[in-house]
Amino acid sequence: MHKIVLITGVTSGFGKAIAEKFASGSWNCIITGRRADKLHAIADELREKFSVRVLSLVFDVRHNDEVKQNLGNLPDEWKDIDVLVNNAGLALGRDTFDKGSIHDWDTMIDTNVKGLLYVTKAVVPYMIAKNAGHIINIGSVAGKEVYESGNVYCASKYAVDAISKSLRIDLLSHKIKVTALHPGAADTEFSLVRYKGDADKAKQTYEGFTPLYAQDIADIAWYCVSLPSHVCINDLVVTCTAQANAINFYKE
């Protein structure tokens, strides 16, 4: 029997790389995202390249009605979810608090915090029913240490850290593992989104050092779920060699 992984935010970056990693290990994949064309193209690619089954669901994790409609009514053959990867998330802007956009704040909180809650709430009953499962929440070093002009983004990722710790406790009796995976600087669409399409500014973010790449995070997520059933990595911070924490970098 093929195992099943559900991954949110698969149209780029970590989500796409994680889907490819699990599919290469012969896992069937439920993939979600907002960009229909990209999501369906990735689904076709996974089927063709890895000969796995893929269910692609187009919805926005910010809207609980969409989450419930898509994940609360899964076909029976897709309900036996072994791993949930809450990857959907974003940063918007690098403004000091006084200059921050409330629209940006709402989008980050609705996606990074409420979206994670909505998806997890919809999926956990499937795991409880079989008394097994593994939830991986993609956090950030910004959820461990606040930096200048990080304000609400940092707050949203601190929330992911707290929710992960709470889930770990609350789901103990159901034998469900919870891992919070906190990456540092990674060269994905993250900065392009944060700087609202300014490619030059996004590129500058990674100049002078070798950052993490999406494949690195996919490999780590795969490692976490490949451990024996009695082993759970609860909390994991990973940075590139040139980054010590959320603030300190060595750039050449």
C-alpha positions as a Markdown table, in Angstrom:
| # | Residue | x | y | z |
|---|---|---|---|---|
| 1 | Met | 0.0 | 0.0 | 0.0 |
| 2 | His | 1.3 | 3.4 | -1.0 |
| 3 | Lys | 1.4 | 6.0 | 1.8 |
| 4 | Ile | -0.3 | 9.3 | 1.4 |
| 5 | Val | 1.1 | 12.8 | 2.1 |
| 6 | Leu | -0.9 | 16.0 | 2.0 |
| 7 | Ile | 1.1 | 19.1 | 1.2 |
| 8 | Thr | -0.2 | 22.7 | 1.1 |
| 9 | Gly | 1.3 | 25.5 | -1.0 |
| 10 | Val | 2.7 | 23.2 | -3.7 |
| 11 | Thr | 2.8 | 25.6 | -6.6 |
| 12 | Ser | 6.4 | 26.7 | -5.8 |
| 13 | Gly | 9.3 | 26.5 | -3.4 |
| 14 | Phe | 9.3 | 24.2 | -0.5 |
| 15 | Gly | 5.9 | 22.7 | -1.3 |
| 16 | Lys | 6.8 | 21.7 | -4.8 |
| 17 | Ala | 10.2 | 20.2 | -3.7 |
| 18 | Ile | 8.5 | 18.3 | -0.9 |
| 19 | Ala | 5.9 | 16.9 | -3.2 |
| 20 | Glu | 8.6 | 15.7 | -5.6 |
| 21 | Lys | 10.6 | 14.1 | -2.8 |
| 22 | Phe | 7.7 | 12.1 | -1.4 |
| 23 | Ala | 6.5 | 11.1 | -4.9 |
| 24 | Ser | 10.1 | 9.9 | -5.7 |
| 25 | Gly | 9.7 | 7.7 | -2.6 |
| 26 | Ser | 6.4 | 6.2 | -4.1 |
| 27 | Trp | 4.1 | 8.1 | -1.9 |
| 28 | Asn | 0.7 | 9.1 | -3.3 |
| 29 | Cys | 0.2 | 12.9 | -3.0 |
| 30 | Ile | -2.6 | 15.3 | -2.2 |
| 31 | Ile | -1.3 | 18.7 | -3.3 |
| 32 | Thr | -3.0 | 22.0 | -2.7 |
| 33 | Gly | -2.5 | 25.6 | -3.9 |
| 34 | Arg | -4.2 | 28.7 | -5.3 |
| 35 | Arg | -2.7 | 28.8 | -8.8 |
| 36 | Ala | -4.7 | 26.1 | -10.7 |
| 37 | Asp | -2.6 | 26.0 | -13.8 |
| 38 | Lys | 0.6 | 25.5 | -11.9 |
| 39 | Leu | -0.9 | 23.0 | -9.5 |
| 40 | His | -2.3 | 20.8 | -12.2 |
| 41 | Ala | 0.9 | 20.9 | -14.2 |
| 42 | Ile | 2.9 | 19.8 | -11.1 |
| 43 | Ala | 0.3 | 17.0 | -10.6 |
| 44 | Asp | 0.8 | 15.8 | -14.2 |
| 45 | Glu | 4.6 | 15.9 | -13.8 |
| 46 | Leu | 4.5 | 13.9 | -10.6 |
| 47 | Arg | 2.3 | 11.2 | -12.2 |
| 48 | Glu | 4.4 | 10.9 | -15.3 |
| 49 | Lys | 7.8 | 11.0 | -13.6 |
| 50 | Phe | 7.1 | 8.9 | -10.5 |
| 51 | Ser | 4.0 | 6.8 | -11.4 |
| 52 | Val | 2.1 | 7.8 | -8.3 |
| 53 | Arg | -1.4 | 8.9 | -7.8 |
| 54 | Val | -2.0 | 12.6 | -7.2 |
| 55 | Leu | -5.0 | 14.5 | -6.1 |
| 56 | Ser | -4.7 | 18.2 | -6.8 |
| 57 | Leu | -7.1 | 20.6 | -4.9 |
| 58 | Val | -7.3 | 24.2 | -5.8 |
| 59 | Phe | -8.3 | 26.4 | -2.8 |
| 60 | Asp | -7.0 | 29.1 | -0.5 |
| 61 | Val | -6.2 | 28.0 | 3.0 |
| 62 | Arg | -7.3 | 31.4 | 4.3 |
| 63 | His | -10.9 | 30.5 | 3.7 |
| 64 | Asn | -12.2 | 27.9 | 6.1 |
| 65 | Asp | -15.2 | 27.2 | 3.9 |
| 66 | Glu | -12.9 | 26.2 | 1.1 |
| 67 | Val | -10.8 | 24.1 | 3.3 |
| 68 | Lys | -13.8 | 22.2 | 4.7 |
| 69 | Gln | -15.3 | 21.7 | 1.3 |
| 70 | Asn | -12.0 | 20.3 | -0.1 |
| 71 | Leu | -10.5 | 18.4 | 2.8 |
| 72 | Gly | -13.7 | 17.6 | 4.8 |
| 73 | Asn | -15.1 | 15.6 | 1.9 |
| 74 | Leu | -12.2 | 13.6 | 0.6 |
| 75 | Pro | -12.9 | 10.4 | -1.4 |
| 76 | Asp | -12.5 | 7.4 | 0.8 |
| 77 | Glu | -9.4 | 6.2 | -1.0 |
| 78 | Trp | -7.7 | 9.5 | 0.0 |
| 79 | Lys | -8.7 | 9.7 | 3.7 |
| 80 | Asp | -5.9 | 7.5 | 5.0 |
| 81 | Ile | -3.4 | 10.4 | 5.3 |
| 82 | Asp | -0.1 | 9.5 | 6.8 |
| 83 | Val | 1.6 | 12.9 | 6.7 |
| 84 | Leu | 0.4 | 16.5 | 6.6 |
| 85 | Val | 2.9 | 19.2 | 5.6 |
| 86 | Asn | 1.5 | 22.6 | 6.4 |
| 87 | Asn | 3.7 | 24.6 | 4.0 |
| 88 | Ala | 1.5 | 27.3 | 2.7 |
| 89 | Gly | 2.8 | 30.6 | 4.0 |
| 90 | Leu | 4.3 | 34.0 | 3.0 |
| 91 | Ala | 5.9 | 37.2 | 4.1 |
| 92 | Leu | 4.7 | 40.6 | 2.8 |
| 93 | Gly | 6.8 | 43.7 | 3.1 |
| 94 | Arg | 9.8 | 44.8 | 5.3 |
| 95 | Asp | 8.3 | 47.8 | 6.9 |
| 96 | Thr | 8.7 | 49.1 | 10.4 |
| 97 | Phe | 5.5 | 48.7 | 12.5 |
| 98 | Asp | 4.4 | 52.3 | 12.1 |
| 99 | Lys | 4.6 | 52.0 | 8.3 |
| 100 | Gly | 3.2 | 48.5 | 8.0 |
| 101 | Ser | 0.2 | 47.7 | 5.8 |
| 102 | Ile | -2.8 | 46.2 | 7.6 |
| 103 | His | -3.8 | 44.4 | 4.5 |
| 104 | Asp | -0.3 | 42.7 | 4.5 |
| 105 | Trp | -0.8 | 41.9 | 8.2 |
| 106 | Asp | -4.2 | 40.3 | 7.6 |
| 107 | Thr | -2.8 | 38.3 | 4.7 |
| 108 | Met | 0.1 | 36.9 | 6.7 |
| 109 | Ile | -2.0 | 36.1 | 9.8 |
| 110 | Asp | -4.8 | 34.5 | 7.7 |
| 111 | Thr | -2.4 | 32.4 | 5.7 |
| 112 | Asn | 0.4 | 31.5 | 8.2 |
| 113 | Val | -1.7 | 31.1 | 11.3 |
| 114 | Lys | -5.4 | 30.6 | 10.5 |
| 115 | Gly | -4.8 | 28.7 | 7.3 |
| 116 | Leu | -2.5 | 26.2 | 9.2 |
| 117 | Leu | -5.2 | 25.8 | 11.9 |
| 118 | Tyr | -8.0 | 25.3 | 9.3 |
| 119 | Val | -6.1 | 22.6 | 7.4 |
| 120 | Thr | -4.9 | 20.8 | 10.5 |
| 121 | Lys | -8.4 | 20.9 | 12.0 |
| 122 | Ala | -9.8 | 19.2 | 8.8 |
| 123 | Val | -7.1 | 16.6 | 8.6 |
| 124 | Val | -6.5 | 15.5 | 12.2 |
| 125 | Pro | -9.8 | 13.5 | 12.4 |
| 126 | Tyr | -8.5 | 11.2 | 9.6 |
| 127 | Met | -5.3 | 10.6 | 11.7 |
| 128 | Ile | -7.2 | 10.1 | 14.9 |
| 129 | Ala | -9.4 | 7.5 | 13.2 |
| 130 | Lys | -6.3 | 5.3 | 12.6 |
| 131 | Asn | -4.4 | 6.3 | 15.7 |
| 132 | Ala | -1.3 | 7.4 | 13.7 |
| 133 | Gly | 0.0 | 10.2 | 11.6 |
| 134 | His | 2.7 | 12.9 | 11.4 |
| 135 | Ile | 2.2 | 16.7 | 11.0 |
| 136 | Ile | 5.0 | 18.8 | 9.8 |
| 137 | Asn | 4.6 | 22.6 | 10.2 |
| 138 | Ile | 6.9 | 24.8 | 8.2 |
| 139 | Gly | 7.9 | 27.6 | 10.5 |
| 140 | Ser | 10.9 | 29.9 | 10.2 |
| 141 | Val | 13.9 | 31.2 | 12.1 |
| 142 | Ala | 11.7 | 34.3 | 12.3 |
| 143 | Gly | 9.6 | 32.3 | 14.7 |
| 144 | Lys | 12.5 | 31.9 | 17.0 |
| 145 | Glu | 14.0 | 35.4 | 17.0 |
| 146 | Val | 12.5 | 38.8 | 16.1 |
| 147 | Tyr | 14.4 | 41.1 | 13.7 |
| 148 | Glu | 14.0 | 44.7 | 12.6 |
| 149 | Ser | 10.9 | 45.2 | 10.3 |
| 150 | Gly | 9.9 | 41.6 | 10.8 |
| 151 | Asn | 7.1 | 42.5 | 13.3 |
| 152 | Val | 3.9 | 40.7 | 12.1 |
| 153 | Tyr | 5.6 | 38.1 | 10.0 |
| 154 | Cys | 7.7 | 37.1 | 13.0 |
| 155 | Ala | 4.6 | 37.1 | 15.1 |
| 156 | Ser | 2.9 | 34.7 | 12.7 |
| 157 | Lys | 5.8 | 32.3 | 12.8 |
| 158 | Tyr | 6.1 | 32.5 | 16.6 |
| 159 | Ala | 2.4 | 31.4 | 16.5 |
| 160 | Val | 3.4 | 28.4 | 14.3 |
| 161 | Asp | 6.0 | 27.4 | 16.9 |
| 162 | Ala | 3.5 | 27.7 | 19.7 |
| 163 | Ile | 0.7 | 25.8 | 17.8 |
| 164 | Ser | 3.2 | 23.0 | 17.0 |
| 165 | Lys | 4.2 | 22.6 | 20.6 |
| 166 | Ser | 0.5 | 22.6 | 21.7 |
| 167 | Leu | -0.5 | 20.1 | 19.0 |
| 168 | Arg | 2.3 | 17.8 | 20.1 |
| 169 | Ile | 0.9 | 17.7 | 23.6 |
| 170 | Asp | -2.8 | 17.5 | 22.6 |
| 171 | Leu | -2.2 | 14.6 | 20.1 |
| 172 | Leu | 0.0 | 12.5 | 22.3 |
| 173 | Ser | -2.7 | 10.0 | 23.1 |
| 174 | His | -3.5 | 9.5 | 19.4 |
| 175 | Lys | 0.1 | 8.6 | 18.6 |
| 176 | Ile | 0.4 | 11.5 | 16.1 |
| 177 | Lys | 3.8 | 13.0 | 15.7 |
| 178 | Val | 4.3 | 16.8 | 15.3 |
| 179 | Thr | 7.4 | 18.4 | 13.9 |
| 180 | Ala | 8.1 | 22.1 | 13.6 |
| 181 | Leu | 10.6 | 22.7 | 10.9 |
| 182 | His | 12.1 | 26.2 | 10.9 |
| 183 | Pro | 14.2 | 27.2 | 7.9 |
| 184 | Gly | 16.5 | 30.2 | 7.6 |
| 185 | Ala | 17.2 | 32.1 | 4.4 |
| 186 | Ala | 16.2 | 30.0 | 1.4 |
| 187 | Asp | 16.3 | 30.9 | -2.3 |
| 188 | Thr | 12.7 | 30.4 | -3.4 |
| 189 | Glu | 9.9 | 32.7 | -4.4 |
| 190 | Phe | 9.8 | 33.8 | -0.7 |
| 191 | Ser | 11.6 | 37.1 | -1.2 |
| 192 | Leu | 10.0 | 37.9 | -4.5 |
| 193 | Val | 6.6 | 37.7 | -2.8 |
| 194 | Arg | 7.9 | 39.6 | 0.2 |
| 195 | Tyr | 9.1 | 42.4 | -2.0 |
| 196 | Lys | 5.9 | 42.3 | -4.2 |
| 197 | Gly | 7.6 | 41.3 | -7.4 |
| 198 | Asp | 10.8 | 43.4 | -7.1 |
| 199 | Ala | 13.2 | 40.9 | -8.6 |
| 200 | Asp | 16.3 | 43.0 | -8.0 |
| 201 | Lys | 15.6 | 43.5 | -4.3 |
| 202 | Ala | 14.7 | 39.8 | -3.9 |
| 203 | Lys | 18.0 | 38.8 | -5.6 |
| 204 | Gln | 20.0 | 41.0 | -3.2 |
| 205 | Thr | 18.7 | 39.0 | -0.3 |
| 206 | Tyr | 20.9 | 36.1 | -1.2 |
| 207 | Glu | 24.0 | 37.9 | -2.5 |
| 208 | Gly | 27.3 | 37.1 | -0.9 |
| 209 | Phe | 26.5 | 33.7 | 0.5 |
| 210 | Thr | 25.0 | 30.3 | -0.4 |
| 211 | Pro | 21.5 | 30.1 | 1.0 |
| 212 | Leu | 19.3 | 27.0 | 1.6 |
| 213 | Tyr | 17.4 | 25.7 | -1.4 |
| 214 | Ala | 13.9 | 24.1 | -1.5 |
| 215 | Gln | 15.4 | 20.6 | -2.0 |
| 216 | Asp | 17.3 | 20.9 | 1.3 |
| 217 | Ile | 14.1 | 21.4 | 3.2 |
| 218 | Ala | 12.4 | 18.6 | 1.2 |
| 219 | Asp | 15.3 | 16.2 | 2.2 |
| 220 | Ile | 14.9 | 17.2 | 5.9 |
| 221 | Ala | 11.1 | 16.7 | 5.9 |
| 222 | Trp | 11.7 | 13.3 | 4.3 |
| 223 | Tyr | 14.2 | 12.4 | 6.9 |
| 224 | Cys | 11.8 | 13.4 | 9.7 |
| 225 | Val | 9.1 | 11.0 | 8.5 |
| 226 | Ser | 11.5 | 8.2 | 7.7 |
| 227 | Leu | 12.5 | 7.7 | 11.3 |
| 228 | Pro | 11.2 | 4.7 | 13.4 |
| 229 | Ser | 7.7 | 5.0 | 14.8 |
| 230 | His | 9.0 | 5.6 | 18.3 |
| 231 | Val | 11.1 | 8.6 | 17.3 |
| 232 | Cys | 9.8 | 12.1 | 16.8 |
| 233 | Ile | 11.8 | 15.2 | 16.0 |
| 234 | Asn | 9.7 | 17.9 | 17.8 |
| 235 | Asp | 11.5 | 21.1 | 16.8 |
| 236 | Leu | 14.2 | 21.7 | 14.2 |
| 237 | Val | 15.9 | 24.9 | 13.1 |
| 238 | Val | 18.0 | 24.7 | 9.9 |
| 239 | Thr | 20.1 | 27.4 | 8.3 |
| 240 | Cys | 22.7 | 27.6 | 5.7 |
| 241 | Thr | 26.3 | 27.5 | 6.9 |
| 242 | Ala | 26.6 | 31.3 | 6.4 |
| 243 | Gln | 23.6 | 32.1 | 8.7 |
| 244 | Ala | 23.8 | 31.6 | 12.5 |
| 245 | Asn | 20.3 | 32.8 | 13.4 |
| 246 | Ala | 17.6 | 35.1 | 12.1 |
| 247 | Ile | 20.0 | 38.1 | 12.2 |
| 248 | Asn | 23.6 | 37.1 | 11.8 |
| 249 | Phe | 25.1 | 36.3 | 8.4 |
| 250 | Tyr | 28.6 | 36.1 | 7.0 |
| 251 | Lys | 28.6 | 37.5 | 3.5 |
| 252 | Glu | 31.7 | 37.6 | 1.2 |
